Amino acid sequence: EAQVTQNPRYLITVTGKKLTVTCSQNMNHEYMSWYRQDPGLGLRQIYYSMNVEVTDKGDVPEGYKVSRKEKRNFPLILESPSPNQTSLYFCASRAGDRIHEQYFGPGTRLTVT
Amino acid sequence: GDSVTQMEGPVTLSEEAFLTINCTYTATGYPSLFWYVQYPGEGLQLLLKATKADDKGSNKGFEATYRKETTSFHLEKGSVQVSDSAVYFCALSDPQGAQKLVFGQGTRLTINP
């Protein structure tokens, strides 16, 4: 089954404690991205990756890092989380030329206290 | 920059009512337009899409027509069901940039039996 998986699904942490949210896809997609969803703001892109070792900033990259060492994985790293990063995070992937076929993961709800 | 504006929610309707969720956009060039649906506790799923002016996207009884002259992509359904209760997002992607989806703020729809 084609899918994008994220872990953990729920996380409560404290300010400053480094964390990683993993994202994996089994469709051999070149393109992967991270979004955050906040009430009244819709989804905003954090980072994206066009392929292995190719990443770039989206609209709201501050406070986040990503890496793309393998095609299937695209982890989101918060080196020093802060309360304003409390949000619902989605990973997405698509084939490089298939802009119309974007697959979303189930989401990770992060709370930073 | 590109932007999407959706009608304010939440929207509450009775079963079998007619649904319209308004969506207008601002974009340079000729974007593709999408409606995504998010059911409770799940990620986003593509509901329908339109890639050029006057295209009509349709799926599961929902329809939306790409209106370039009014820069709109309103979502409609003739007779809603309780199972349609979800959050609906209008989005666009710029075929030139093609690196991200730009989302509206989302409209929460609740259908009462």
GROMACS .gro file of N, CA and C in nm, chain A residues 9-10 31 33 35 37-45 48 50 58-59 88 90 94 99-107, chain B residues 32-34 36 38 41-46 49-51 87 89 93-95 97-106 108:
model
  180
    9ARG      N    1   0.312   1.012   1.635
    9ARG     CA    2   0.187   1.080   1.600
    9ARG      C    3   0.155   1.191   1.698
   10TYR      N    4   0.195   1.171   1.822
   10TYR     CA    5   0.170   1.271   1.926
   10TYR      C    6   0.298   1.285   2.009
   31TYR      N    7   1.028   1.398  -0.450
   31TYR     CA    8   0.996   1.522  -0.381
   31TYR      C    9   0.929   1.493  -0.247
   33SER      N   10   0.821   1.704   0.145
   33SER     CA   11   0.813   1.834   0.209
   33SER      C   12   0.748   1.822   0.346
   35TYR      N   13   0.501   2.046   0.624
   35TYR     CA   14   0.410   2.157   0.646
   35TYR      C   15   0.373   2.161   0.795
   37GLN      N   16   0.042   2.303   1.033
   37GLN     CA   17  -0.097   2.348   1.025
   37GLN      C   18  -0.134   2.417   1.154
   38ASP      N   19  -0.176   2.541   1.142
   38ASP     CA   20  -0.216   2.618   1.259
   38ASP      C   21  -0.354   2.677   1.234
   39PRO      N   22  -0.436   2.688   1.338
   39PRO     CA   23  -0.573   2.737   1.321
   39PRO      C   24  -0.576   2.874   1.253
   40GLY      N   25  -0.663   2.885   1.153
   40GLY     CA   26  -0.678   3.012   1.083
   40GLY      C   27  -0.570   3.043   0.982
   41LEU      N   28  -0.468   2.957   0.974
   41LEU     CA   29  -0.355   2.984   0.883
   41LEU      C   30  -0.341   2.877   0.776
   42GLY      N   31  -0.417   2.772   0.782
   42GLY     CA   32  -0.402   2.665   0.685
   42GLY      C   33  -0.270   2.593   0.705
   43LEU      N   34  -0.216   2.539   0.598
   43LEU     CA   35  -0.087   2.471   0.603
   43LEU      C   36   0.018   2.561   0.540
   44ARG      N   37   0.133   2.566   0.605
   44ARG     CA   38   0.244   2.645   0.553
   44ARG      C   39   0.367   2.554   0.539
   45GLN      N   40   0.438   2.570   0.430
   45GLN     CA   41   0.551   2.483   0.404
   45GLN      C   42   0.673   2.525   0.486
   48TYR      N   43   1.143   2.173   0.194
   48TYR     CA   44   1.115   2.072   0.095
   48TYR      C   45   1.246   2.016   0.041
   50MET      N   46   1.393   1.820  -0.319
   50MET     CA   47   1.368   1.774  -0.456
   50MET      C   48   1.427   1.636  -0.482
   58GLY      N   49   1.118   2.650   0.290
   58GLY     CA   50   0.984   2.690   0.249
   58GLY      C   51   0.951   2.827   0.305
   59ASP      N   52   0.829   2.845   0.346
   59ASP     CA   53   0.785   2.976   0.393
   59ASP      C   54   0.818   3.004   0.541
   88LEU      N   55   0.047   2.119   1.441
   88LEU     CA   56   0.023   1.990   1.376
   88LEU      C   57   0.109   1.987   1.250
   90PHE      N   58   0.268   1.798   0.906
   90PHE     CA   59   0.242   1.700   0.801
   90PHE      C   60   0.362   1.688   0.708
   94ARG      N   61   0.566   1.335  -0.337
   94ARG     CA   62   0.511   1.316  -0.471
   94ARG      C   63   0.625   1.278  -0.564
   99ILE      N   64   0.294   1.690  -0.988
   99ILE     CA   65   0.253   1.794  -0.895
   99ILE      C   66   0.111   1.769  -0.846
  100HIS      N   67   0.027   1.703  -0.924
  100HIS     CA   68  -0.112   1.686  -0.889
  100HIS      C   69  -0.137   1.564  -0.801
  101GLU      N   70  -0.034   1.489  -0.769
  101GLU     CA   71  -0.053   1.367  -0.692
  101GLU      C   72   0.036   1.370  -0.569
  102GLN      N   73  -0.002   1.454  -0.476
  102GLN     CA   74   0.075   1.470  -0.354
  102GLN      C   75   0.010   1.385  -0.245
  103TYR      N   76   0.091   1.308  -0.175
  103TYR     CA   77   0.042   1.221  -0.068
  103TYR      C   78   0.086   1.280   0.066
  104PHE      N   79  -0.009   1.283   0.159
  104PHE     CA   80   0.019   1.338   0.291
  104PHE      C   81   0.024   1.227   0.396
  105GLY      N   82   0.113   1.245   0.493
  105GLY     CA   83   0.114   1.157   0.609
  105GLY      C   84  -0.001   1.190   0.702
  106PRO      N   85  -0.016   1.112   0.809
  106PRO     CA   86  -0.130   1.128   0.899
  106PRO      C   87  -0.117   1.245   0.997
  107GLY      N   88   0.002   1.303   1.006
  107GLY     CA   89   0.020   1.417   1.094
  107GLY      C   90   0.085   1.381   1.227
  145SER      N   91  -0.251   2.553  -1.097
  145SER     CA   92  -0.348   2.445  -1.081
  145SER      C   93  -0.419   2.465  -0.948
  146LEU      N   94  -0.544   2.423  -0.941
  146LEU     CA   95  -0.625   2.445  -0.821
  146LEU      C   96  -0.674   2.312  -0.765
  147PHE      N   97  -0.685   2.305  -0.634
  147PHE     CA   98  -0.717   2.180  -0.567
  147PHE      C   99  -0.813   2.205  -0.451
  149TYR      N  100  -0.864   1.988  -0.097
  149TYR     CA  101  -0.824   1.876  -0.012
  149TYR      C  102  -0.925   1.865   0.102
  151GLN      N  103  -0.979   1.691   0.498
  151GLN     CA  104  -0.913   1.632   0.615
  151GLN      C  105  -1.020   1.582   0.710
  154GLY      N  106  -0.868   1.339   1.265
  154GLY     CA  107  -0.757   1.254   1.302
  154GLY      C  108  -0.675   1.201   1.185
  155GLU      N  109  -0.701   1.250   1.066
  155GLU     CA  110  -0.630   1.198   0.948
  155GLU      C  111  -0.553   1.308   0.877
  156GLY      N  112  -0.470   1.268   0.783
  156GLY     CA  113  -0.400   1.363   0.698
  156GLY      C  114  -0.490   1.413   0.588
  157LEU      N  115  -0.433   1.495   0.501
  157LEU     CA  116  -0.510   1.552   0.392
  157LEU      C  117  -0.521   1.454   0.276
  158GLN      N  118  -0.636   1.455   0.212
  158GLN     CA  119  -0.657   1.375   0.093
  158GLN      C  120  -0.703   1.466  -0.020
  159LEU      N  121  -0.652   1.441  -0.138
  159LEU     CA  122  -0.696   1.519  -0.252
  159LEU      C  123  -0.841   1.483  -0.285
  162LYS      N  124  -0.939   1.828  -0.845
  162LYS     CA  125  -0.843   1.924  -0.897
  162LYS      C  126  -0.888   1.976  -1.033
  163ALA      N  127  -0.830   2.091  -1.072
  163ALA     CA  128  -0.852   2.148  -1.205
  163ALA      C  129  -0.722   2.216  -1.246
  164THR      N  130  -0.678   2.192  -1.366
  164THR     CA  131  -0.546   2.240  -1.406
  164THR      C  132  -0.549   2.357  -1.502
  200VAL      N  133  -1.272   1.899   0.750
  200VAL     CA  134  -1.216   2.030   0.718
  200VAL      C  135  -1.175   2.029   0.572
  202PHE      N  136  -0.985   2.223   0.251
  202PHE     CA  137  -0.882   2.320   0.217
  202PHE      C  138  -0.878   2.342   0.067
  206SER      N  139  -0.118   2.539  -0.683
  206SER     CA  140   0.024   2.520  -0.707
  206SER      C  141   0.060   2.591  -0.835
  207ASP      N  142   0.172   2.655  -0.832
  207ASP     CA  143   0.219   2.732  -0.945
  207ASP      C  144   0.298   2.639  -1.036
  208PRO      N  145   0.255   2.618  -1.156
  208PRO     CA  146   0.326   2.524  -1.243
  208PRO      C  147   0.467   2.570  -1.277
  210GLY      N  148   0.682   2.752  -1.052
  210GLY     CA  149   0.761   2.724  -0.933
  210GLY      C  150   0.749   2.578  -0.895
  211ALA      N  151   0.626   2.532  -0.875
  211ALA     CA  152   0.594   2.392  -0.853
  211ALA      C  153   0.663   2.331  -0.732
  212GLN      N  154   0.707   2.412  -0.637
  212GLN     CA  155   0.775   2.354  -0.522
  212GLN      C  156   0.683   2.334  -0.405
  213LYS      N  157   0.565   2.395  -0.405
  213LYS     CA  158   0.480   2.384  -0.288
  213LYS      C  159   0.335   2.407  -0.326
  214LEU      N  160   0.250   2.365  -0.235
  214LEU     CA  161   0.109   2.400  -0.242
  214LEU      C  162   0.086   2.520  -0.150
  215VAL      N  163   0.005   2.613  -0.194
  215VAL     CA  164  -0.036   2.726  -0.111
  215VAL      C  165  -0.180   2.700  -0.069
  216PHE      N  166  -0.203   2.695   0.061
  216PHE     CA  167  -0.333   2.656   0.114
  216PHE      C  168  -0.412   2.776   0.165
  217GLY      N  169  -0.543   2.765   0.156
  217GLY     CA  170  -0.630   2.854   0.230
  217GLY      C  171  -0.634   2.811   0.376
  218GLN      N  172  -0.710   2.885   0.456
  218GLN     CA  173  -0.706   2.860   0.600
  218GLN      C  174  -0.790   2.741   0.643
  219GLY      N  175  -0.866   2.684   0.552
  219GLY     CA  176  -0.949   2.569   0.587
  219GLY      C  177  -1.088   2.611   0.632
  221ARG      N  178  -1.414   2.434   0.831
  221ARG     CA  179  -1.468   2.317   0.901
  221ARG      C  180  -1.616   2.303   0.869
   0.00000   0.00000   0.00000
